[in-house]
């Protein structure tokens, strides 16, 4: 055991943390479906400094026990928590993740209650207000947590390089700090306001960034952007910020867009660094932008489950730089056109399905 670096522990009712402490080479632990492992009192004298990566899945664990577990792993740089439905972060100094001063990456999904005990009215309460995450965090991914109701929970994370907020349907702009976007290289925002007619939060978020006096044209470092609103992104002010660095743009789950306005067409032309463009599950979108040919750097175009899209651009309307076109699970007409395009140009890869 003195050479073990990665350990997966599944469906085990008890294991000695004191024994784990003896495995000096241990770097990564993955707990899954360990129903009663954390129900007993943990020996707080056990500290495992060697473990940098911890994953906890499908565990029945309270916020109090979770805090005790984390105190056993003070050197964590990566933490993943998934489908621990009873887990609620404690809103105090040693109750959240703020005590993990070396934490670089956090991924959480499928809880729904993680922030339910957090006082939402105080999340933006000044520089000294307690926040759930340490300022050291560089990567944050949160999926399907309805208890996350304020962007103020993230207001201290000004060193983030990657941020994903997906299906946090109660999330609002309260307490939003534009500075959290300054160092972002990768940004995914796919949230619909559950209580406001499925309005997208991305529009308000980008408007706040554009209006901020802390930002200026060319200040964005964003390389990859995945978002659920075409209209929020394709404006001249926003695309001016994105133009220099953005190489990947994915529009997903936009239920409102049907066609592209003249202003949106003009804004798209500003994205001169774009190499990858995707339209995913935009169920009411009927056509692609007319100005695709103006994107001289575009290498790959993906259309996935856009059921109302009627046609592809004519052959002469496709970019000379385009190397791959993928059409997946769209309407029959679009799939037929994609297959014909593949037959006429064997070098041009087309994947057509559906």
mmCIF file with all atom_site columns, N, CA, C and O in Angstrom, residues 96-142:
data_model
loop_
_atom_site.group_PDB
_atom_site.id
_atom_site.type_symbol
_atom_site.label_atom_id
_atom_site.label_alt_id
_atom_site.label_comp_id
_atom_site.label_asym_id
_atom_site.label_entity_id
_atom_site.label_seq_id
_atom_site.pdbx_PDB_ins_code
_atom_site.Cartn_x
_atom_site.Cartn_y
_atom_site.Cartn_z
_atom_site.occupancy
_atom_site.B_iso_or_equiv
_atom_site.pdbx_formal_charge
_atom_site.auth_seq_id
_atom_site.auth_comp_id
_atom_site.auth_asym_id
_atom_site.auth_atom_id
_atom_site.pdbx_PDB_model_num
ATOM 1   N N  . UNK A 1 96  ? -18.222 26.294 5.469   1.00 0.00 ? 96  UNK A N  1
ATOM 2   C CA . UNK A 1 96  ? -18.222 26.192 4.023   1.00 0.00 ? 96  UNK A CA 1
ATOM 3   C C  . UNK A 1 96  ? -16.939 25.552 3.543   1.00 0.00 ? 96  UNK A C  1
ATOM 4   O O  . UNK A 1 96  ? -16.368 24.671 4.194   1.00 0.00 ? 96  UNK A O  1
ATOM 5   N N  . UNK A 1 97  ? -16.472 26.017 2.412   1.00 0.00 ? 97  UNK A N  1
ATOM 6   C CA . UNK A 1 97  ? -15.211 25.514 1.866   1.00 0.00 ? 97  UNK A CA 1
ATOM 7   C C  . UNK A 1 97  ? -14.097 26.542 2.047   1.00 0.00 ? 97  UNK A C  1
ATOM 8   O O  . UNK A 1 97  ? -12.969 26.322 1.611   1.00 0.00 ? 97  UNK A O  1
ATOM 9   N N  . UNK A 1 98  ? -14.422 27.650 2.688   1.00 0.00 ? 98  UNK A N  1
ATOM 10  C CA . UNK A 1 98  ? -13.473 28.754 2.792   1.00 0.00 ? 98  UNK A CA 1
ATOM 11  C C  . UNK A 1 98  ? -12.221 28.390 3.582   1.00 0.00 ? 98  UNK A C  1
ATOM 12  O O  . UNK A 1 98  ? -11.189 29.042 3.451   1.00 0.00 ? 98  UNK A O  1
ATOM 13  N N  . UNK A 1 99  ? -12.301 27.336 4.402   1.00 0.00 ? 99  UNK A N  1
ATOM 14  C CA . UNK A 1 99  ? -11.132 26.918 5.167   1.00 0.00 ? 99  UNK A CA 1
ATOM 15  C C  . UNK A 1 99  ? -10.094 26.179 4.345   1.00 0.00 ? 99  UNK A C  1
ATOM 16  O O  . UNK A 1 99  ? -8.968  25.976 4.804   1.00 0.00 ? 99  UNK A O  1
ATOM 17  N N  . UNK A 1 100 ? -10.462 25.777 3.124   1.00 0.00 ? 100 UNK A N  1
ATOM 18  C CA . UNK A 1 100 ? -9.525  25.057 2.246   1.00 0.00 ? 100 UNK A CA 1
ATOM 19  C C  . UNK A 1 100 ? -8.718  26.080 1.446   1.00 0.00 ? 100 UNK A C  1
ATOM 20  O O  . UNK A 1 100 ? -9.037  26.415 0.300   1.00 0.00 ? 100 UNK A O  1
ATOM 21  N N  . UNK A 1 101 ? -7.670  26.582 2.032   1.00 0.00 ? 101 UNK A N  1
ATOM 22  C CA . UNK A 1 101 ? -6.919  27.703 1.474   1.00 0.00 ? 101 UNK A CA 1
ATOM 23  C C  . UNK A 1 101 ? -6.167  27.346 0.204   1.00 0.00 ? 101 UNK A C  1
ATOM 24  O O  . UNK A 1 101 ? -5.718  28.239 -0.526  1.00 0.00 ? 101 UNK A O  1
ATOM 25  N N  . UNK A 1 102 ? -6.004  26.045 -0.083  1.00 0.00 ? 102 UNK A N  1
ATOM 26  C CA . UNK A 1 102 ? -5.279  25.624 -1.285  1.00 0.00 ? 102 UNK A CA 1
ATOM 27  C C  . UNK A 1 102 ? -6.213  25.146 -2.398  1.00 0.00 ? 102 UNK A C  1
ATOM 28  O O  . UNK A 1 102 ? -5.759  24.694 -3.447  1.00 0.00 ? 102 UNK A O  1
ATOM 29  N N  . UNK A 1 103 ? -7.522  25.232 -2.175  1.00 0.00 ? 103 UNK A N  1
ATOM 30  C CA . UNK A 1 103 ? -8.490  24.710 -3.137  1.00 0.00 ? 103 UNK A CA 1
ATOM 31  C C  . UNK A 1 103 ? -8.464  25.516 -4.431  1.00 0.00 ? 103 UNK A C  1
ATOM 32  O O  . UNK A 1 103 ? -8.599  26.739 -4.427  1.00 0.00 ? 103 UNK A O  1
ATOM 33  N N  . UNK A 1 104 ? -8.276  24.794 -5.548  1.00 0.00 ? 104 UNK A N  1
ATOM 34  C CA . UNK A 1 104 ? -8.217  25.410 -6.873  1.00 0.00 ? 104 UNK A CA 1
ATOM 35  C C  . UNK A 1 104 ? -9.463  25.129 -7.706  1.00 0.00 ? 104 UNK A C  1
ATOM 36  O O  . UNK A 1 104 ? -9.843  25.946 -8.543  1.00 0.00 ? 104 UNK A O  1
ATOM 37  N N  . UNK A 1 105 ? -10.084 23.969 -7.478  1.00 0.00 ? 105 UNK A N  1
ATOM 38  C CA . UNK A 1 105 ? -11.182 23.543 -8.339  1.00 0.00 ? 105 UNK A CA 1
ATOM 39  C C  . UNK A 1 105 ? -12.295 22.907 -7.513  1.00 0.00 ? 105 UNK A C  1
ATOM 40  O O  . UNK A 1 105 ? -12.041 22.050 -6.670  1.00 0.00 ? 105 UNK A O  1
ATOM 41  N N  . UNK A 1 106 ? -13.541 23.347 -7.767  1.00 0.00 ? 106 UNK A N  1
ATOM 42  C CA . UNK A 1 106 ? -14.707 22.730 -7.121  1.00 0.00 ? 106 UNK A CA 1
ATOM 43  C C  . UNK A 1 106 ? -15.763 22.441 -8.173  1.00 0.00 ? 106 UNK A C  1
ATOM 44  O O  . UNK A 1 106 ? -16.117 23.309 -8.978  1.00 0.00 ? 106 UNK A O  1
ATOM 45  N N  . UNK A 1 107 ? -16.256 21.190 -8.162  1.00 0.00 ? 107 UNK A N  1
ATOM 46  C CA . UNK A 1 107 ? -17.364 20.778 -9.024  1.00 0.00 ? 107 UNK A CA 1
ATOM 47  C C  . UNK A 1 107 ? -18.464 20.196 -8.153  1.00 0.00 ? 107 UNK A C  1
ATOM 48  O O  . UNK A 1 107 ? -18.205 19.314 -7.338  1.00 0.00 ? 107 UNK A O  1
ATOM 49  N N  . UNK A 1 108 ? -19.668 20.697 -8.316  1.00 0.00 ? 108 UNK A N  1
ATOM 50  C CA . UNK A 1 108 ? -20.801 20.180 -7.553  1.00 0.00 ? 108 UNK A CA 1
ATOM 51  C C  . UNK A 1 108 ? -22.017 20.020 -8.435  1.00 0.00 ? 108 UNK A C  1
ATOM 52  O O  . UNK A 1 108 ? -22.285 20.862 -9.295  1.00 0.00 ? 108 UNK A O  1
ATOM 53  N N  . UNK A 1 109 ? -22.744 18.932 -8.247  1.00 0.00 ? 109 UNK A N  1
ATOM 54  C CA . UNK A 1 109 ? -23.929 18.695 -9.068  1.00 0.00 ? 109 UNK A CA 1
ATOM 55  C C  . UNK A 1 109 ? -24.940 17.835 -8.329  1.00 0.00 ? 109 UNK A C  1
ATOM 56  O O  . UNK A 1 109 ? -24.602 17.016 -7.476  1.00 0.00 ? 109 UNK A O  1
ATOM 57  N N  . UNK A 1 110 ? -26.203 18.073 -8.641  1.00 0.00 ? 110 UNK A N  1
ATOM 58  C CA . UNK A 1 110 ? -27.275 17.191 -8.199  1.00 0.00 ? 110 UNK A CA 1
ATOM 59  C C  . UNK A 1 110 ? -27.596 17.215 -6.722  1.00 0.00 ? 110 UNK A C  1
ATOM 60  O O  . UNK A 1 110 ? -28.157 16.255 -6.202  1.00 0.00 ? 110 UNK A O  1
ATOM 61  N N  . UNK A 1 111 ? -27.273 18.340 -6.006  1.00 0.00 ? 111 UNK A N  1
ATOM 62  C CA . UNK A 1 111 ? -27.708 18.345 -4.605  1.00 0.00 ? 111 UNK A CA 1
ATOM 63  C C  . UNK A 1 111 ? -29.062 19.020 -4.486  1.00 0.00 ? 111 UNK A C  1
ATOM 64  O O  . UNK A 1 111 ? -29.999 18.483 -3.960  1.00 0.00 ? 111 UNK A O  1
ATOM 65  N N  . UNK A 1 112 ? -29.126 20.278 -4.929  1.00 0.00 ? 112 UNK A N  1
ATOM 66  C CA . UNK A 1 112 ? -30.364 21.035 -4.815  1.00 0.00 ? 112 UNK A CA 1
ATOM 67  C C  . UNK A 1 112 ? -30.492 21.813 -3.525  1.00 0.00 ? 112 UNK A C  1
ATOM 68  O O  . UNK A 1 112 ? -31.323 22.709 -3.420  1.00 0.00 ? 112 UNK A O  1
ATOM 69  N N  . UNK A 1 113 ? -29.678 21.507 -2.511  1.00 0.00 ? 113 UNK A N  1
ATOM 70  C CA . UNK A 1 113 ? -29.842 22.169 -1.211  1.00 0.00 ? 113 UNK A CA 1
ATOM 71  C C  . UNK A 1 113 ? -28.544 22.745 -0.655  1.00 0.00 ? 113 UNK A C  1
ATOM 72  O O  . UNK A 1 113 ? -28.502 23.122 0.516   1.00 0.00 ? 113 UNK A O  1
ATOM 73  N N  . UNK A 1 114 ? -27.506 22.807 -1.444  1.00 0.00 ? 114 UNK A N  1
ATOM 74  C CA . UNK A 1 114 ? -26.194 23.144 -0.913  1.00 0.00 ? 114 UNK A CA 1
ATOM 75  C C  . UNK A 1 114 ? -26.183 24.480 -0.173  1.00 0.00 ? 114 UNK A C  1
ATOM 76  O O  . UNK A 1 114 ? -25.550 24.625 0.870   1.00 0.00 ? 114 UNK A O  1
ATOM 77  N N  . UNK A 1 115 ? -26.888 25.485 -0.695  1.00 0.00 ? 115 UNK A N  1
ATOM 78  C CA . UNK A 1 115 ? -26.862 26.819 -0.090  1.00 0.00 ? 115 UNK A CA 1
ATOM 79  C C  . UNK A 1 115 ? -28.153 27.154 0.659   1.00 0.00 ? 115 UNK A C  1
ATOM 80  O O  . UNK A 1 115 ? -28.412 28.317 0.961   1.00 0.00 ? 115 UNK A O  1
ATOM 81  N N  . UNK A 1 116 ? -28.964 26.150 0.967   1.00 0.00 ? 116 UNK A N  1
ATOM 82  C CA . UNK A 1 116 ? -30.281 26.407 1.561   1.00 0.00 ? 116 UNK A CA 1
ATOM 83  C C  . UNK A 1 116 ? -30.200 27.039 2.945   1.00 0.00 ? 116 UNK A C  1
ATOM 84  O O  . UNK A 1 116 ? -31.153 27.675 3.393   1.00 0.00 ? 116 UNK A O  1
ATOM 85  N N  . UNK A 1 117 ? -29.069 26.865 3.627   1.00 0.00 ? 117 UNK A N  1
ATOM 86  C CA . UNK A 1 117 ? -28.923 27.458 4.954   1.00 0.00 ? 117 UNK A CA 1
ATOM 87  C C  . UNK A 1 117 ? -28.120 28.758 4.920   1.00 0.00 ? 117 UNK A C  1
ATOM 88  O O  . UNK A 1 117 ? -27.814 29.341 5.957   1.00 0.00 ? 117 UNK A O  1
ATOM 89  N N  . UNK A 1 118 ? -27.798 29.209 3.708   1.00 0.00 ? 118 UNK A N  1
ATOM 90  C CA . UNK A 1 118 ? -27.009 30.424 3.577   1.00 0.00 ? 118 UNK A CA 1
ATOM 91  C C  . UNK A 1 118 ? -27.932 31.643 3.581   1.00 0.00 ? 118 UNK A C  1
ATOM 92  O O  . UNK A 1 118 ? -28.930 31.670 2.861   1.00 0.00 ? 118 UNK A O  1
ATOM 93  N N  . UNK A 1 119 ? -27.637 32.660 4.369   1.00 0.00 ? 119 UNK A N  1
ATOM 94  C CA . UNK A 1 119 ? -28.500 33.858 4.432   1.00 0.00 ? 119 UNK A CA 1
ATOM 95  C C  . UNK A 1 119 ? -28.359 34.702 3.179   1.00 0.00 ? 119 UNK A C  1
ATOM 96  O O  . UNK A 1 119 ? -27.422 35.484 3.037   1.00 0.00 ? 119 UNK A O  1
ATOM 97  N N  . UNK A 1 120 ? -29.284 34.547 2.231   1.00 0.00 ? 120 UNK A N  1
ATOM 98  C CA . UNK A 1 120 ? -29.170 35.198 0.932   1.00 0.00 ? 120 UNK A CA 1
ATOM 99  C C  . UNK A 1 120 ? -29.158 36.720 1.038   1.00 0.00 ? 120 UNK A C  1
ATOM 100 O O  . UNK A 1 120 ? -28.550 37.397 0.233   1.00 0.00 ? 120 UNK A O  1
ATOM 101 N N  . UNK A 1 121 ? -29.814 37.262 2.047   1.00 0.00 ? 121 UNK A N  1
ATOM 102 C CA . UNK A 1 121 ? -29.855 38.705 2.183   1.00 0.00 ? 121 UNK A CA 1
ATOM 103 C C  . UNK A 1 121 ? -28.532 39.311 2.584   1.00 0.00 ? 121 UNK A C  1
ATOM 104 O O  . UNK A 1 121 ? -28.345 40.519 2.524   1.00 0.00 ? 121 UNK A O  1
ATOM 105 N N  . UNK A 1 122 ? -27.568 38.479 2.981   1.00 0.00 ? 122 UNK A N  1
ATOM 106 C CA . UNK A 1 122 ? -26.300 38.998 3.466   1.00 0.00 ? 122 UNK A CA 1
ATOM 107 C C  . UNK A 1 122 ? -25.122 38.650 2.556   1.00 0.00 ? 122 UNK A C  1
ATOM 108 O O  . UNK A 1 122 ? -23.984 38.978 2.876   1.00 0.00 ? 122 UNK A O  1
ATOM 109 N N  . UNK A 1 123 ? -25.395 37.996 1.428   1.00 0.00 ? 123 UNK A N  1
ATOM 110 C CA . UNK A 1 123 ? -24.278 37.504 0.626   1.00 0.00 ? 123 UNK A CA 1
ATOM 111 C C  . UNK A 1 123 ? -23.424 38.614 0.041   1.00 0.00 ? 123 UNK A C  1
ATOM 112 O O  . UNK A 1 123 ? -22.241 38.441 -0.197  1.00 0.00 ? 123 UNK A O  1
ATOM 113 N N  . UNK A 1 124 ? -24.019 39.773 -0.182  1.00 0.00 ? 124 UNK A N  1
ATOM 114 C CA . UNK A 1 124 ? -23.234 40.869 -0.716  1.00 0.00 ? 124 UNK A CA 1
ATOM 115 C C  . UNK A 1 124 ? -22.838 41.859 0.361   1.00 0.00 ? 124 UNK A C  1
ATOM 116 O O  . UNK A 1 124 ? -22.509 42.999 0.060   1.00 0.00 ? 124 UNK A O  1
ATOM 117 N N  . UNK A 1 125 ? -22.880 41.440 1.615   1.00 0.00 ? 125 UNK A N  1
ATOM 118 C CA . UNK A 1 125 ? -22.722 42.344 2.739   1.00 0.00 ? 125 UNK A CA 1
ATOM 119 C C  . UNK A 1 125 ? -21.305 42.774 3.024   1.00 0.00 ? 125 UNK A C  1
ATOM 120 O O  . UNK A 1 125 ? -20.823 42.641 4.152   1.00 0.00 ? 125 UNK A O  1
ATOM 121 N N  . UNK A 1 126 ? -20.600 43.311 2.052   1.00 0.00 ? 126 UNK A N  1
ATOM 122 C CA . UNK A 1 126 ? -19.294 43.899 2.301   1.00 0.00 ? 126 UNK A CA 1
ATOM 123 C C  . UNK A 1 126 ? -18.150 42.919 2.191   1.00 0.00 ? 126 UNK A C  1
ATOM 124 O O  . UNK A 1 126 ? -18.323 41.707 2.058   1.00 0.00 ? 126 UNK A O  1
ATOM 125 N N  . UNK A 1 127 ? -16.949 43.463 2.282   1.00 0.00 ? 127 UNK A N  1
ATOM 126 C CA . UNK A 1 127 ? -15.738 42.675 2.076   1.00 0.00 ? 127 UNK A CA 1
ATOM 127 C C  . UNK A 1 127 ? -15.537 41.611 3.138   1.00 0.00 ? 127 UNK A C  1
ATOM 128 O O  . UNK A 1 127 ? -14.877 40.598 2.896   1.00 0.00 ? 127 UNK A O  1
ATOM 129 N N  . UNK A 1 128 ? -16.084 41.835 4.332   1.00 0.00 ? 128 UNK A N  1
ATOM 130 C CA . UNK A 1 128 ? -15.852 40.911 5.432   1.00 0.00 ? 128 UNK A CA 1
ATOM 131 C C  . UNK A 1 128 ? -16.954 39.856 5.567   1.00 0.00 ? 128 UNK A C  1
ATOM 132 O O  . UNK A 1 128 ? -16.897 39.032 6.478   1.00 0.00 ? 128 UNK A O  1
ATOM 133 N N  . UNK A 1 129 ? -17.965 39.896 4.694   1.00 0.00 ? 129 UNK A N  1
ATOM 134 C CA . UNK A 1 129 ? -19.021 38.896 4.751   1.00 0.00 ? 129 UNK A CA 1
ATOM 135 C C  . UNK A 1 129 ? -18.459 37.519 4.410   1.00 0.00 ? 129 UNK A C  1
ATOM 136 O O  . UNK A 1 129 ? -17.589 37.380 3.551   1.00 0.00 ? 129 UNK A O  1
ATOM 137 N N  . UNK A 1 130 ? -18.947 36.500 5.112   1.00 0.00 ? 130 UNK A N  1
ATOM 138 C CA . UNK A 1 130 ? -18.490 35.125 4.878   1.00 0.00 ? 130 UNK A CA 1
ATOM 139 C C  . UNK A 1 130 ? -18.993 34.647 3.519   1.00 0.00 ? 130 UNK A C  1
ATOM 140 O O  . UNK A 1 130 ? -20.160 34.830 3.179   1.00 0.00 ? 130 UNK A O  1
ATOM 141 N N  . UNK A 1 131 ? -18.126 34.028 2.760   1.00 0.00 ? 131 UNK A N  1
ATOM 142 C CA . UNK A 1 131 ? -18.491 33.475 1.455   1.00 0.00 ? 131 UNK A CA 1
ATOM 143 C C  . UNK A 1 131 ? -18.264 31.961 1.473   1.00 0.00 ? 131 UNK A C  1
ATOM 144 O O  . UNK A 1 131 ? -17.434 31.456 2.230   1.00 0.00 ? 131 UNK A O  1
ATOM 145 N N  . UNK A 1 132 ? -18.994 31.204 0.638   1.00 0.00 ? 132 UNK A N  1
ATOM 146 C CA . UNK A 1 132 ? -18.879 29.735 0.668   1.00 0.00 ? 132 UNK A CA 1
ATOM 147 C C  . UNK A 1 132 ? -17.530 29.211 0.175   1.00 0.00 ? 132 UNK A C  1
ATOM 148 O O  . UNK A 1 132 ? -17.096 28.150 0.606   1.00 0.00 ? 132 UNK A O  1
ATOM 149 N N  . UNK A 1 133 ? -16.880 29.938 -0.756  1.00 0.00 ? 133 UNK A N  1
ATOM 150 C CA . UNK A 1 133 ? -15.684 29.419 -1.407  1.00 0.00 ? 133 UNK A CA 1
ATOM 151 C C  . UNK A 1 133 ? -14.465 30.279 -1.090  1.00 0.00 ? 133 UNK A C  1
ATOM 152 O O  . UNK A 1 133 ? -14.573 31.497 -0.933  1.00 0.00 ? 133 UNK A O  1
ATOM 153 N N  . UNK A 1 134 ? -13.275 29.662 -1.038  1.00 0.00 ? 134 UNK A N  1
ATOM 154 C CA . UNK A 1 134 ? -12.054 30.425 -0.765  1.00 0.00 ? 134 UNK A CA 1
ATOM 155 C C  . UNK A 1 134 ? -11.637 31.241 -1.986  1.00 0.00 ? 134 UNK A C  1
ATOM 156 O O  . UNK A 1 134 ? -11.922 30.874 -3.126  1.00 0.00 ? 134 UNK A O  1
ATOM 157 N N  . UNK A 1 135 ? -10.932 32.337 -1.746  1.00 0.00 ? 135 UNK A N  1
ATOM 158 C CA . UNK A 1 135 ? -10.507 33.211 -2.843  1.00 0.00 ? 135 UNK A CA 1
ATOM 159 C C  . UNK A 1 135 ? -9.467  32.546 -3.750  1.00 0.00 ? 135 UNK A C  1
ATOM 160 O O  . UNK A 1 135 ? -9.200  33.028 -4.841  1.00 0.00 ? 135 UNK A O  1
ATOM 161 N N  . UNK A 1 136 ? -8.908  31.426 -3.293  1.00 0.00 ? 136 UNK A N  1
ATOM 162 C CA . UNK A 1 136 ? -7.911  30.709 -4.099  1.00 0.00 ? 136 UNK A CA 1
ATOM 163 C C  . UNK A 1 136 ? -8.523  30.004 -5.302  1.00 0.00 ? 136 UNK A C  1
ATOM 164 O O  . UNK A 1 136 ? -7.806  29.580 -6.215  1.00 0.00 ? 136 UNK A O  1
ATOM 165 N N  . UNK A 1 137 ? -9.847  29.864 -5.340  1.00 0.00 ? 137 UNK A N  1
ATOM 166 C CA . UNK A 1 137 ? -10.515 29.050 -6.354  1.00 0.00 ? 137 UNK A CA 1
ATOM 167 C C  . UNK A 1 137 ? -10.255 29.580 -7.760  1.00 0.00 ? 137 UNK A C  1
ATOM 168 O O  . UNK A 1 137 ? -10.367 30.771 -8.029  1.00 0.00 ? 137 UNK A O  1
ATOM 169 N N  . UNK A 1 138 ? -9.912  28.650 -8.671  1.00 0.00 ? 138 UNK A N  1
ATOM 170 C CA . UNK A 1 138 ? -9.671  28.988 -10.076 1.00 0.00 ? 138 UNK A CA 1
ATOM 171 C C  . UNK A 1 138 ? -10.741 28.408 -10.995 1.00 0.00 ? 138 UNK A C  1
ATOM 172 O O  . UNK A 1 138 ? -11.014 28.965 -12.054 1.00 0.00 ? 138 UNK A O  1
ATOM 173 N N  . UNK A 1 139 ? -11.323 27.273 -10.613 1.00 0.00 ? 139 UNK A N  1
ATOM 174 C CA . UNK A 1 139 ? -12.332 26.618 -11.450 1.00 0.00 ? 139 UNK A CA 1
ATOM 175 C C  . UNK A 1 139 ? -13.548 26.271 -10.599 1.00 0.00 ? 139 UNK A C  1
ATOM 176 O O  . UNK A 1 139 ? -13.412 25.643 -9.541  1.00 0.00 ? 139 UNK A O  1
ATOM 177 N N  . UNK A 1 140 ? -14.732 26.669 -11.069 1.00 0.00 ? 140 UNK A N  1
ATOM 178 C CA . UNK A 1 140 ? -15.975 26.409 -10.333 1.00 0.00 ? 140 UNK A CA 1
ATOM 179 C C  . UNK A 1 140 ? -17.047 25.933 -11.298 1.00 0.00 ? 140 UNK A C  1
ATOM 180 O O  . UNK A 1 140 ? -17.326 26.586 -12.304 1.00 0.00 ? 140 UNK A O  1
ATOM 181 N N  . UNK A 1 141 ? -17.620 24.763 -11.007 1.00 0.00 ? 141 UNK A N  1
ATOM 182 C CA . UNK A 1 141 ? -18.727 24.216 -11.798 1.00 0.00 ? 141 UNK A CA 1
ATOM 183 C C  . UNK A 1 141 ? -19.848 23.832 -10.855 1.00 0.00 ? 141 UNK A C  1
ATOM 184 O O  . UNK A 1 141 ? -19.650 23.035 -9.935  1.00 0.00 ? 141 UNK A O  1
ATOM 185 N N  . UNK A 1 142 ? -21.034 24.393 -11.084 1.00 0.00 ? 142 UNK A N  1
ATOM 186 C CA . UNK A 1 142 ? -22.207 24.078 -10.271 1.00 0.00 ? 142 UNK A CA 1
ATOM 187 C C  . UNK A 1 142 ? -23.354 23.729 -11.208 1.00 0.00 ? 142 UNK A C  1
ATOM 188 O O  . UNK A 1 142 ? -23.710 24.518 -12.094 1.00 0.00 ? 142 UNK A O  1
#
